[in-house]
Short mmCIF file of C-alpha atoms in Angstrom, two decimals:
data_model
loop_
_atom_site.label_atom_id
_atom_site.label_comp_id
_atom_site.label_asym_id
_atom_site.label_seq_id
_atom_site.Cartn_x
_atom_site.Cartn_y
_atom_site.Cartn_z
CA UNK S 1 20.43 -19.50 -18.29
CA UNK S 2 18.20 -19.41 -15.26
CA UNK S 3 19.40 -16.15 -14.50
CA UNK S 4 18.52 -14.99 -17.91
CA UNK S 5 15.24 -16.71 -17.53
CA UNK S 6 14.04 -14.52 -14.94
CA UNK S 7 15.86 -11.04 -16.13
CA UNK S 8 13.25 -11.83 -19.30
CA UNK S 9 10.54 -12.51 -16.98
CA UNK S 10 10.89 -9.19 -15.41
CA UNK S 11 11.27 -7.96 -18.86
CA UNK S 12 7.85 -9.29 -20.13
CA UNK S 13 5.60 -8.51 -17.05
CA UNK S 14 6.95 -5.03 -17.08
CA UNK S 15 6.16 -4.21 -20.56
CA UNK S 16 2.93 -5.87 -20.35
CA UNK S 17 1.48 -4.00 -16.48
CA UNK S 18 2.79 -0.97 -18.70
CA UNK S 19 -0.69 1.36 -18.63
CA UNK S 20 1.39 4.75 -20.32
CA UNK S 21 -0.39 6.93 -17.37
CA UNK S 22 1.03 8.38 -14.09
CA UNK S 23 -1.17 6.68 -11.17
CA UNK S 24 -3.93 8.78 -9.18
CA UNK S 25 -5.83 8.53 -6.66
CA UNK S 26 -5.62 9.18 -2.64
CA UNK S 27 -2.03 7.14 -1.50
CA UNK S 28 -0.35 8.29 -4.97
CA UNK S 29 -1.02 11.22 -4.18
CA UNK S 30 -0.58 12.15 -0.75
CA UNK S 31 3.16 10.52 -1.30
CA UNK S 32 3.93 13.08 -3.42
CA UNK S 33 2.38 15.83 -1.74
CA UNK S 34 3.97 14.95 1.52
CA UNK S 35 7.50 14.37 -0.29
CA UNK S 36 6.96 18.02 -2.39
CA UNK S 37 6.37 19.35 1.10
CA UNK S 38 9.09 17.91 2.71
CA UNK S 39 11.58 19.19 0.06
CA UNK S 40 9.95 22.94 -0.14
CA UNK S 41 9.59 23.40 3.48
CA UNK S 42 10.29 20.80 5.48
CA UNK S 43 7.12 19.87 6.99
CA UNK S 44 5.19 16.63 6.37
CA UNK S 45 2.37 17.82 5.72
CA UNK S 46 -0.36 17.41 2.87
CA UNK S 47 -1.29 20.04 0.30
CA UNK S 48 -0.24 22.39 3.45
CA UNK S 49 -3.45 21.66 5.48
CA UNK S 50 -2.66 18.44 7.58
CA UNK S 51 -0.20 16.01 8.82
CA UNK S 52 0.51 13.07 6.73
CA UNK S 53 -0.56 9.75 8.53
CA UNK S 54 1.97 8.18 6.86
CA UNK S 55 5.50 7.32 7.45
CA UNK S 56 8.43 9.55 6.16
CA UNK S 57 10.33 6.85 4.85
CA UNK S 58 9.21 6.60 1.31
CA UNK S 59 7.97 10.49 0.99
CA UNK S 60 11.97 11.14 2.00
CA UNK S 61 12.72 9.00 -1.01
CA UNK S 62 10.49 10.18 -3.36
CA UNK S 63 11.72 13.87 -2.30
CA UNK S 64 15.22 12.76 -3.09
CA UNK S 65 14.31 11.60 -6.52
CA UNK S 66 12.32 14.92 -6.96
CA UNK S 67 15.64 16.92 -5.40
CA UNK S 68 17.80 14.92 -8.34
CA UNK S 69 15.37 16.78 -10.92
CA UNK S 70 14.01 13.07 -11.61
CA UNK S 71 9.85 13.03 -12.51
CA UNK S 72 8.38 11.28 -9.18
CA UNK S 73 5.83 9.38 -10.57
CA UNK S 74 7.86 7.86 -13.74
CA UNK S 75 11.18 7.62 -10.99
CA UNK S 76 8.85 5.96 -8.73
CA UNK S 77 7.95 3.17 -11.01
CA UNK S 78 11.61 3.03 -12.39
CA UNK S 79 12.69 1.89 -8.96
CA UNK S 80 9.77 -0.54 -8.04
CA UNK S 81 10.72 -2.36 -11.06
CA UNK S 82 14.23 -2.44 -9.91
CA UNK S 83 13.22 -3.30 -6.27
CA UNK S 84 11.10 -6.53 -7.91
CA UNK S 85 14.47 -7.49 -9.55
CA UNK S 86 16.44 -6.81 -5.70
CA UNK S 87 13.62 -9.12 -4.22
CA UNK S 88 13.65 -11.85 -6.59
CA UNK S 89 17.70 -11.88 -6.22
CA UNK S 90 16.82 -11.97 -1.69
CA UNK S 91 14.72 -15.08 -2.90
CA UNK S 92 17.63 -16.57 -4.60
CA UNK S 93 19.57 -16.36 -1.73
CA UNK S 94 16.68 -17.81 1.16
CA UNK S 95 16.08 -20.73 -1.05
CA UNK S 96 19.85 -21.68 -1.59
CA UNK S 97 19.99 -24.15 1.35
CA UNK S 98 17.72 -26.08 -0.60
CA UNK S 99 20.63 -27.64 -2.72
CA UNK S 100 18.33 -27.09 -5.74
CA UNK S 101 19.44 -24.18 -8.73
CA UNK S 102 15.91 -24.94 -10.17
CA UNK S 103 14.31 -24.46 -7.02
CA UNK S 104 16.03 -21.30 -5.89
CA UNK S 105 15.12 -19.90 -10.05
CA UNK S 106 11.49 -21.01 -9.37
CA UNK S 107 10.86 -19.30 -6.21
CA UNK S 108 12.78 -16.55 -8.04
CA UNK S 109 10.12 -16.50 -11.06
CA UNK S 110 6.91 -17.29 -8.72
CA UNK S 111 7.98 -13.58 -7.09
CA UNK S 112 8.47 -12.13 -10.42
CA UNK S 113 5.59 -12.78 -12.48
CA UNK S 114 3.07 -12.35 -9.37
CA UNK S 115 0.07 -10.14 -10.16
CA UNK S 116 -0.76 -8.12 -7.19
CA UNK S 117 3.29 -7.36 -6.99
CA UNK S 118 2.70 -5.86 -10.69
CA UNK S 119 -0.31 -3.63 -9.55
CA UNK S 120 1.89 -2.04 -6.81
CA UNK S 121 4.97 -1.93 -9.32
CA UNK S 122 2.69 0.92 -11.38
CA UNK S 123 1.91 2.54 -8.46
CA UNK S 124 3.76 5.99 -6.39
CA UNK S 125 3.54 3.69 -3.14
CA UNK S 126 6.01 2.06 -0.87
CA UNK S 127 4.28 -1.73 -1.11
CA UNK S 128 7.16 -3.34 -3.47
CA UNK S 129 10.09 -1.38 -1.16
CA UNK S 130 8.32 -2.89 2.05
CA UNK S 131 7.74 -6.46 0.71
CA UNK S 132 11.72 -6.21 -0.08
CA UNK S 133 12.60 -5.11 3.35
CA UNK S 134 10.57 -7.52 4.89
CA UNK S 135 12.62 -9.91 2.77
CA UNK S 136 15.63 -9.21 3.82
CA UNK S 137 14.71 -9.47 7.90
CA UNK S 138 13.52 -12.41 6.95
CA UNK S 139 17.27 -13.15 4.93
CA UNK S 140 18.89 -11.79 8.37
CA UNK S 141 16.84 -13.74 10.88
CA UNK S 142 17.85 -16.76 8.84
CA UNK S 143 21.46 -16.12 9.32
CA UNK S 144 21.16 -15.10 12.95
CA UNK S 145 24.87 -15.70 14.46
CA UNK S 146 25.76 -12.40 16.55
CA UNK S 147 24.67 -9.75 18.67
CA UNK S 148 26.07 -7.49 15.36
CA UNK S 149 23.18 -9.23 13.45
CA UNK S 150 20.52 -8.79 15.62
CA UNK S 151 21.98 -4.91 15.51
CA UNK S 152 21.23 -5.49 11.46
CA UNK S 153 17.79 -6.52 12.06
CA UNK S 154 16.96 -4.03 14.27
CA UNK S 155 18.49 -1.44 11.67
CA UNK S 156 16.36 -3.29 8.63
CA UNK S 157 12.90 -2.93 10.88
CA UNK S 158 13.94 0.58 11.42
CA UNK S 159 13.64 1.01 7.50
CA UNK S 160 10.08 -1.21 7.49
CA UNK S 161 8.72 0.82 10.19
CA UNK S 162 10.05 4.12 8.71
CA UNK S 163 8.13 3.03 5.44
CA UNK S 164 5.09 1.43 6.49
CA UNK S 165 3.38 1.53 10.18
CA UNK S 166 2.76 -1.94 9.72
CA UNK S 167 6.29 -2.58 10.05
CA UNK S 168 6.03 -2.67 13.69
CA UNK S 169 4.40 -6.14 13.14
CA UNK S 170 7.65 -7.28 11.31
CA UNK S 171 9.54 -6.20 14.21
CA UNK S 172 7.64 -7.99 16.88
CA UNK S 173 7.85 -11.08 15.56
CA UNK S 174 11.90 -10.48 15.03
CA UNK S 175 12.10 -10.10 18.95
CA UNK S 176 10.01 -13.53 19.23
CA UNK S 177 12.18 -14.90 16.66
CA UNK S 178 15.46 -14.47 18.29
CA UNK S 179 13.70 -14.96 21.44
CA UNK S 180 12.56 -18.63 20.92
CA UNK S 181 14.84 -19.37 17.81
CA UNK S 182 18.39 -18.12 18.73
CA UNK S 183 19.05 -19.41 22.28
CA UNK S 184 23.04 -17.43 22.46
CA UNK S 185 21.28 -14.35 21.75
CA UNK S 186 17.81 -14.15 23.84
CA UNK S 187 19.40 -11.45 25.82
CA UNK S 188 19.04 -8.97 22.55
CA UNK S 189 15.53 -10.28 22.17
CA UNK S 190 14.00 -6.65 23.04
CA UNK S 191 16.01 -4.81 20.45
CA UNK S 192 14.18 -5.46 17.33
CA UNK S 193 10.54 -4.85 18.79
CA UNK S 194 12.28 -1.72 20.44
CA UNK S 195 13.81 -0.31 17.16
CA UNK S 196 10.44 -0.18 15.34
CA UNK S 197 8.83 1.62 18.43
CA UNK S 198 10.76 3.73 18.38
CA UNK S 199 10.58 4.35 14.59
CA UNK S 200 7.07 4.93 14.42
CA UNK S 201 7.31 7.04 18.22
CA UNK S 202 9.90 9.49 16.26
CA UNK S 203 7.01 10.19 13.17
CA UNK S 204 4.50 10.48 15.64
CA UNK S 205 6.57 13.27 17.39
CA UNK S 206 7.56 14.60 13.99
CA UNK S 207 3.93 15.00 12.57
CA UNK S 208 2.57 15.96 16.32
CA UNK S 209 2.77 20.00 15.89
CA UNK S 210 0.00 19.39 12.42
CA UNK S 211 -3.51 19.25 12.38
CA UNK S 212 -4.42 15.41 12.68
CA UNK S 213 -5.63 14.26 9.14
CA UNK S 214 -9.27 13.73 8.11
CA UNK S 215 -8.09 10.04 7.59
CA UNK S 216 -5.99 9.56 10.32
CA UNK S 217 -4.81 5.78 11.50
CA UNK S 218 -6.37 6.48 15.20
CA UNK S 219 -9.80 7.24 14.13
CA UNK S 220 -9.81 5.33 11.59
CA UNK S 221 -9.03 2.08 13.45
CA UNK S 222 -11.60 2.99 16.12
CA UNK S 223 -14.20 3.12 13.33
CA UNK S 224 -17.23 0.70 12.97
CA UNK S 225 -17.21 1.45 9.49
CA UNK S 226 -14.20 2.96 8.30
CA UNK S 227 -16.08 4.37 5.47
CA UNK S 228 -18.86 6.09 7.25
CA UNK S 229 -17.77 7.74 10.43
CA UNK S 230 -21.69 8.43 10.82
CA UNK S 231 -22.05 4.78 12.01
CA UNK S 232 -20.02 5.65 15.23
CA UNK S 233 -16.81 3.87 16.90
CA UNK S 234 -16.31 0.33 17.72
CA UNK S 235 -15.94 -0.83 21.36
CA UNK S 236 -13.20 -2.66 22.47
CA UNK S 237 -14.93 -6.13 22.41
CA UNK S 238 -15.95 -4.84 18.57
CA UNK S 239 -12.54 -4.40 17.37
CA UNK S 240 -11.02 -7.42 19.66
CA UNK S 241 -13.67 -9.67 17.84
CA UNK S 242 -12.70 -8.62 13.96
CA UNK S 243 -10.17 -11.55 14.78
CA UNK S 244 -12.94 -13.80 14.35
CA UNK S 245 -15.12 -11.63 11.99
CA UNK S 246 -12.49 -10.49 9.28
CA UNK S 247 -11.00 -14.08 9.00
CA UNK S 248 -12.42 -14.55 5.60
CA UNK S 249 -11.49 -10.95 4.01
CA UNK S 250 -8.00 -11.52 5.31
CA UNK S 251 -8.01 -14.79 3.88
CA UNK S 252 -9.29 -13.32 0.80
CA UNK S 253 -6.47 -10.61 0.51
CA UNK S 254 -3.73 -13.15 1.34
CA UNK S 255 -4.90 -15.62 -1.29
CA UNK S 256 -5.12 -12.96 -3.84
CA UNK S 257 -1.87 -11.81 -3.30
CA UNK S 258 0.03 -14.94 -3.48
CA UNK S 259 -1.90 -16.95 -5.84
CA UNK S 260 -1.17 -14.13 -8.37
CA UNK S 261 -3.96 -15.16 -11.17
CA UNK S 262 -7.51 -15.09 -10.61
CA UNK S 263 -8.50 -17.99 -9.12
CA UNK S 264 -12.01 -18.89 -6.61
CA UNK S 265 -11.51 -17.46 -3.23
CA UNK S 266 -11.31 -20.61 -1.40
CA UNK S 267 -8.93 -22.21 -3.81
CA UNK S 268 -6.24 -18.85 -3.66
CA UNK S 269 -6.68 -18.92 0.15
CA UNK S 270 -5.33 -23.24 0.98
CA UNK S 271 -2.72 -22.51 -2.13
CA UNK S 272 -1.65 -19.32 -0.22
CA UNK S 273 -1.66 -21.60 3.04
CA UNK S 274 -0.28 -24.15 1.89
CA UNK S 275 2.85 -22.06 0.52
CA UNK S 276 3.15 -20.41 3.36
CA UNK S 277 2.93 -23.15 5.79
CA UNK S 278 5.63 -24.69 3.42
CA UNK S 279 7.91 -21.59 3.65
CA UNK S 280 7.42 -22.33 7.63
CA UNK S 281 8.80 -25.53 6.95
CA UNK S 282 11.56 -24.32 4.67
CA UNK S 283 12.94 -21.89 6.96
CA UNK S 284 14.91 -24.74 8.99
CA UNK S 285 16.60 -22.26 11.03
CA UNK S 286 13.90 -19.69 12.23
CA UNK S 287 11.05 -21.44 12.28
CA UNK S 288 10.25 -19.87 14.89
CA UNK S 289 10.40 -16.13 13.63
CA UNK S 290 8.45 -17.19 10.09
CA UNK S 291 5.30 -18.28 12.16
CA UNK S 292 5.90 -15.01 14.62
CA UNK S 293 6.01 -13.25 11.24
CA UNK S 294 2.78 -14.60 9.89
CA UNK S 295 0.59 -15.13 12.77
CA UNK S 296 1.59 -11.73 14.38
CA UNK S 297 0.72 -10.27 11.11
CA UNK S 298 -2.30 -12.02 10.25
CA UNK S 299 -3.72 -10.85 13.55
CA UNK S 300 -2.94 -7.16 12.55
CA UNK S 301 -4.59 -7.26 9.13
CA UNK S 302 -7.51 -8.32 10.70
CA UNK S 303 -7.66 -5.91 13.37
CA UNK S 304 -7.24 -3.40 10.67
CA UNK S 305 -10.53 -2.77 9.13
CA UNK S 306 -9.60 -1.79 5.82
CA UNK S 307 -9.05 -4.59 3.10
CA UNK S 308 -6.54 -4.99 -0.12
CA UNK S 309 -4.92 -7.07 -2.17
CA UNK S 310 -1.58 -5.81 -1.69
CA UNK S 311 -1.68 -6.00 2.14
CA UNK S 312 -0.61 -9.62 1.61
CA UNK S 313 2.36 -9.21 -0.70
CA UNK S 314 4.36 -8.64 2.55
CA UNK S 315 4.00 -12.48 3.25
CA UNK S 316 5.43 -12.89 -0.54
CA UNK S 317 8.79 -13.85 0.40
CA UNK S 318 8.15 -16.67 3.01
CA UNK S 319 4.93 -18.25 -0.26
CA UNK S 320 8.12 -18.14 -2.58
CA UNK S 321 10.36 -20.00 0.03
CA UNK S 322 7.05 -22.67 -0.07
CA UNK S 323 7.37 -22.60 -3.76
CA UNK S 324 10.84 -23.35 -3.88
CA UNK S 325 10.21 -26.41 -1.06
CA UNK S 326 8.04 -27.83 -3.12
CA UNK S 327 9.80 -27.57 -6.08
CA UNK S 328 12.79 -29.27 -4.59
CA UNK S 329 10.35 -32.55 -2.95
CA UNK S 330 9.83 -32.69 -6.57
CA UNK S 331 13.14 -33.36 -7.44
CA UNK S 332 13.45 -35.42 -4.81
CA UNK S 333 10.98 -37.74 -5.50
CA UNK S 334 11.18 -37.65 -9.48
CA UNK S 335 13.75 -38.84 -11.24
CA UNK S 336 15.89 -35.22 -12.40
CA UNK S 337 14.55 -35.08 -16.14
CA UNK S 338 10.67 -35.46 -15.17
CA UNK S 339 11.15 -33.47 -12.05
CA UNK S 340 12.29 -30.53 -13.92
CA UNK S 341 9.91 -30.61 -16.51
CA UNK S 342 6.93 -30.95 -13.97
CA UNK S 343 8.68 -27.64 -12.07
CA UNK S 344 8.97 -26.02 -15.36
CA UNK S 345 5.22 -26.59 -16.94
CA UNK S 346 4.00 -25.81 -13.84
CA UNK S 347 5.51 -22.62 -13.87
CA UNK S 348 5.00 -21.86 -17.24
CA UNK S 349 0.91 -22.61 -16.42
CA UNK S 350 1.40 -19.87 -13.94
CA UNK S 351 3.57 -17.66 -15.81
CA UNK S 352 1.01 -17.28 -18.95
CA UNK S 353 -1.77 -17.05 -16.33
CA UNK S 354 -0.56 -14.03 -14.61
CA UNK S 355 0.71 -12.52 -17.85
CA UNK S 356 -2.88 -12.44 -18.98
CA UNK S 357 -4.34 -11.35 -15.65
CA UNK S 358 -1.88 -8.73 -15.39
CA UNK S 359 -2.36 -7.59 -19.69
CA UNK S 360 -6.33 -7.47 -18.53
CA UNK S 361 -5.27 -5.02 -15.62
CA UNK S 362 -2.88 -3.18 -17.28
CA UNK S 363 -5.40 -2.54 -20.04
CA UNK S 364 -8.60 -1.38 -17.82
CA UNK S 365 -6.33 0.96 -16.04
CA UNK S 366 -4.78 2.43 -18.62
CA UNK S 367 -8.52 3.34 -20.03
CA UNK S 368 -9.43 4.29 -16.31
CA UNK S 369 -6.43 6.41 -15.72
CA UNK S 370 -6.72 8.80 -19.05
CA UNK S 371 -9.87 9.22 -18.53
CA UNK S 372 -9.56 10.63 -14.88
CA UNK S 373 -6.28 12.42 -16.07
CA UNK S 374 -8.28 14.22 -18.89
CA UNK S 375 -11.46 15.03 -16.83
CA UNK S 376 -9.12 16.36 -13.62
CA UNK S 377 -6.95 18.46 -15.71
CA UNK S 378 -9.97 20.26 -18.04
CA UNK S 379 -11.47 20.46 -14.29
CA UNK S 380 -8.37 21.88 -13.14
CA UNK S 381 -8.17 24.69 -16.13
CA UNK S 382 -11.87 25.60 -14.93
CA UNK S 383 -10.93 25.87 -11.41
CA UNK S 384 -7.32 28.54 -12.26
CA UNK S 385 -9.56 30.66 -14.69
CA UNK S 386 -12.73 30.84 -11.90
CA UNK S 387 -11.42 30.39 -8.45
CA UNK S 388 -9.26 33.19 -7.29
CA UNK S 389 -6.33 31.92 -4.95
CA UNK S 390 -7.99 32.75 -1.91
CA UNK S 391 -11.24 31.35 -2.59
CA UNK S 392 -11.46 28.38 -0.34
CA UNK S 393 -12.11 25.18 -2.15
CA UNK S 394 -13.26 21.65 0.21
CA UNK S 395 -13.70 18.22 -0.90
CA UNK S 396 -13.47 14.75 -0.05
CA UNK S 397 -10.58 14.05 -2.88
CA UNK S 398 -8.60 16.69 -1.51
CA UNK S 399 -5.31 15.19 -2.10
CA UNK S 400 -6.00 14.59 -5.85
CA UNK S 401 -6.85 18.50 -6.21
CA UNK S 402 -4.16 19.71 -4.04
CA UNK S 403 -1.44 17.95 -6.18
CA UNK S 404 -2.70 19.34 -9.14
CA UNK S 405 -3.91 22.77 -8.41
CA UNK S 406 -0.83 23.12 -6.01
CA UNK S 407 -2.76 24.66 -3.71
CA UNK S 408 -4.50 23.99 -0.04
CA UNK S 409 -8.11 21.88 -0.06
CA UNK S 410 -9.88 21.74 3.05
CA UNK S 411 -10.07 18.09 3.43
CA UNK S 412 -13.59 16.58 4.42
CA UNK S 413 -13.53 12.61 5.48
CA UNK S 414 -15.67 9.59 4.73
CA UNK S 415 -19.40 10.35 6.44
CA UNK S 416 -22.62 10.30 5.30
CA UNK S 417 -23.45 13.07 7.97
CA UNK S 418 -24.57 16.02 5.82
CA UNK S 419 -24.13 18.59 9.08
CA UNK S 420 -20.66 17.44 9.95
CA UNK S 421 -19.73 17.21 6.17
CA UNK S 422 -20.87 21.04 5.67
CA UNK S 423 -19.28 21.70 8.95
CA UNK S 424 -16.13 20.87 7.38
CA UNK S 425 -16.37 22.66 3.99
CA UNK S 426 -19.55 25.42 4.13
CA UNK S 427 -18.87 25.77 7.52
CA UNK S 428 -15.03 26.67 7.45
CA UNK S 429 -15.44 29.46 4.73
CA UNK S 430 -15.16 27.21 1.55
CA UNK S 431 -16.37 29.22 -1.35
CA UNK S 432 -16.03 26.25 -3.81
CA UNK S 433 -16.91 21.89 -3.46
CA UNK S 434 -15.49 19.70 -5.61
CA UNK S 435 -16.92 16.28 -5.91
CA UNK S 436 -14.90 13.20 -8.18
CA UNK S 437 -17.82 11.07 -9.41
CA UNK S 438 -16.10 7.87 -10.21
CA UNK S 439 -13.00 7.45 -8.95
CA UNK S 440 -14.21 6.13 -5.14
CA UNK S 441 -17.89 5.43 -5.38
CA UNK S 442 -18.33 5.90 -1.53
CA UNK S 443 -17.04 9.21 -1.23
CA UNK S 444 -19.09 10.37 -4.62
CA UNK S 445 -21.69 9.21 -2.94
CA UNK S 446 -21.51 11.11 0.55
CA UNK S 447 -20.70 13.76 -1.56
CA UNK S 448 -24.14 14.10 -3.54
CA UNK S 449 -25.76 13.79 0.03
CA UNK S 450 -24.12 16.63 0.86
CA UNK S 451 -25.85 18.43 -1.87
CA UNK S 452 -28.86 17.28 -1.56
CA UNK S 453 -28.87 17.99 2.13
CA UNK S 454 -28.62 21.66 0.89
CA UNK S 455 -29.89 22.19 -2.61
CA UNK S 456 -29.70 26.08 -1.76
CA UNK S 457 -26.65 26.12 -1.05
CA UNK S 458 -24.53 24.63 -3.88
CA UNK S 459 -24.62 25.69 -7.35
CA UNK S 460 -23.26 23.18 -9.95
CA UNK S 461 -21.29 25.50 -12.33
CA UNK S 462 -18.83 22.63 -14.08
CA UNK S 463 -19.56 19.06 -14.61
CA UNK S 464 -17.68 16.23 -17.35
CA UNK S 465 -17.39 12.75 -17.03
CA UNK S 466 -15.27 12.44 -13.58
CA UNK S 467 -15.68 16.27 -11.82
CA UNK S 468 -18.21 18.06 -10.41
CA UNK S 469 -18.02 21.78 -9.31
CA UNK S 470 -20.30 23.63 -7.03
CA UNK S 471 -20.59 27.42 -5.88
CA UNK S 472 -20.85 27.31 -2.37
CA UNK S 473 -23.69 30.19 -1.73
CA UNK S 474 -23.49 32.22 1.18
#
């Protein structure tokens, strides 16, 4: 019956974060540029202009659902929705030592009917197949016995690293776990930390021979303002002292992503705290590696300067070991009847929560996304009947006209310098500037500067609700 339970959970959330469009925008994109690329030619490269800074993990798997004749973005949602079910089941599993069935099927349903795990469900990204792998280290670690399963561990942070950069993080704080939580083994302490170097060093070699992308990790991070390289790069003390200074975003993201419905700030960041510090607790034999695992990574997303939701779902599976501790000292201290109907109605407040948060989501991205998939598409019938194949075309939302002209943008990147924006696009031979009005405000907006820097210079020739199209003029 619990089982059951949760396969209808799954059921429910899915149909209701349904939106009936494809996802756009910059990540969805670039995936499926980078795995189209990979399967044409070979090369990782984006809309055959620059490298991808991402890694080829998910690209490679989004290539082999493309090879298999399989649509990428519908496949790619197929599988997220199977990866939630895979993650729920690794849940299951962490939470068994518990001795509680209603525990394990809580922690189980506080995973599957979490909101920000919906929004990357619907998405061509690798957030849900991440969260799951960092699930299962965390599974491994647990049942550290051998130097074969620290081998396993080192092979599953392989596959996090391979997916998302930030999977070196995971695999740090797997050497510090079998470091200072598996005594018999402390001489394979290096191998996990090793294994994702040398993930990430092989992608590094592999993109090398490419032009670096416009929004490359490296000068990005280096950034004062990763949205406006005009405002120069950060010192070392500046980007040592986000620790202090991004503390509240990171909270922010964390709480968001683990409190699942829309709750104050300060309330979603102790709950998310307080699970995780829980999941700490719950994690009797690796301890050690769960607060590696979360202070290591904590420290990362706040050195990063970019913020989101879904950064946090990685620390989803150590919140839903919290939930299930809790939900267990419940039982413990309850008599059985009252405890489970406590567990349950507490659940069940959560469950219809989320549902509605994620029904209001679903809904205002559904209206977003047709509307963006309309305007790009008339945009992109404009562009093949007026833009002959050589004409150069630049713009900042380069990956989102690449995909769907099939054709090379010049990319331009986030700076409200006029001169080094017509540098890249003018100034390179682009014939043709696209600008997407609504979709990120911050580019639309260096983008009008741009024109307005040089009002002789760009004709507006097509214009609806989302594009704009200018004439460069000799």
């Amino acid at each position: 019956m619990g089982v059951a339970a949760v396969a209808v959970l799954l059921a429910v959330f899915a149909a209701l974060r349904f939106t009936g469009q494809l996802p756009y925008g910059s990540d969805h994109d670039e995936y499926r540029l980078v795995a189209q690329s990979l399967l044409r030619s070979g090369t990782p490269v984006v809309g055959g202009v620059e490298a991808t800074k991402y890694p080829l993990g998910y690209p490679l798997l989004l290539a082999l659902l493309d090879g298999l004749g399989l649509p990428i973005g519908t496949a790619a949602i197929v599988v997220n929705v199977v990866l939630v079910a895979a993650l729920a089941v690794v849940v299951v599993r962490l939470t068994a030592p518990l001795g509680a069935r209603l525990a394990q099927l809580s922690a189980a349903a506080f995973v599957v009917t979490n909101v920000a795990l919906w929004g990357s469900v619907y998405a061509v990204m690798p957030d849900v197949l991440f969260t799951l792998l960092v699930a299962l280290v965390v599974a491994r670690m647990v049942a550290l016995e051998s130097g074969r399963d620290v081998a396993v561990v080192a092979a599953l942070v392989v596959s996090a690293a391979s997916v998302k950069s930030v999977g070196l993080l995971v695999a740090v704080a797997a050497s510090a776990g079998v470091l200072f939580g598996a005594r018999r083994l402390r001489r394979w302490c290096w191998a996990p930390a090793l294994a994702g170097l040398v993930a990430v060093g092989v992608q590094a070699v592999v993109t090398a021979p490419y032009p670096e992308p416009a929004t490359g990790y490296a000068r990005t991070f280096v950034l004062r303002n990763p949205y406006d390289a005009a405002d120069g790069r950060a010192s070392v003390a500046e980007v040592a002292a986000r620790v202090v200074t991004r503390v509240d975003s990171v909270l922010t993201d964390v709480g968001a992503a683990l409190t699942g419905a829309s709750t104050p700030d300060t309330v979603a960041a102790v709950v998310a705290l307080a699970l995780l510090a829980l999941g700490i607790v719950g994690l009797r034999r690796q301890r050690p590696f769960a607060v590696a695992l979360v202070v290591v990574y904590a420290v990362g997303l706040t050195l990063w300067p970019f913020a989101s939701v879904r950064f946090g779902l990685p620390l989803l599976p150590l919140a839903a070991v919290g939930v299930g501790v809790a939900a267990a000292w419940v039982f413990r201290v309850a008599p059985r009847a009252v405890g489970a109907v406590v567990v349950v109605a507490a659940l069940g407040g959560l469950g219809v929560a989320n549902g509605v948060a994620v029904r209001r989501e679903a809904a205002a991205e559904a209206a977003m996304l047709a509307s963006l998939h309309a305007a790009t598409q008339e945009a992109v019938h404009w562009i093949d009947h007026n833009v002959e194949r050589d004409e150069p075309i630049a713009s900042l939302a380069y990956r989102e006209l690449a995909l769907r002209l099939d054709r090379p943008v010049l990319p331009l990147g986030y700076t409200s310098d006029t001169a080094a924006l017509w540098s890249a696009s003018g100034g390179r031979g682009a014939r043709w500037f696209v600008n997407l009005t609504t979709l990120y405000p911050r580019r639309a907006r260096h983008a009008r500067r741009l024109v307005a820097a040089y009002p002789d210079r760009f004709e507006r020739v097509f214009r609806n609700d989302e594009v704009a199209i200018y004439r460069i003029r000799p």
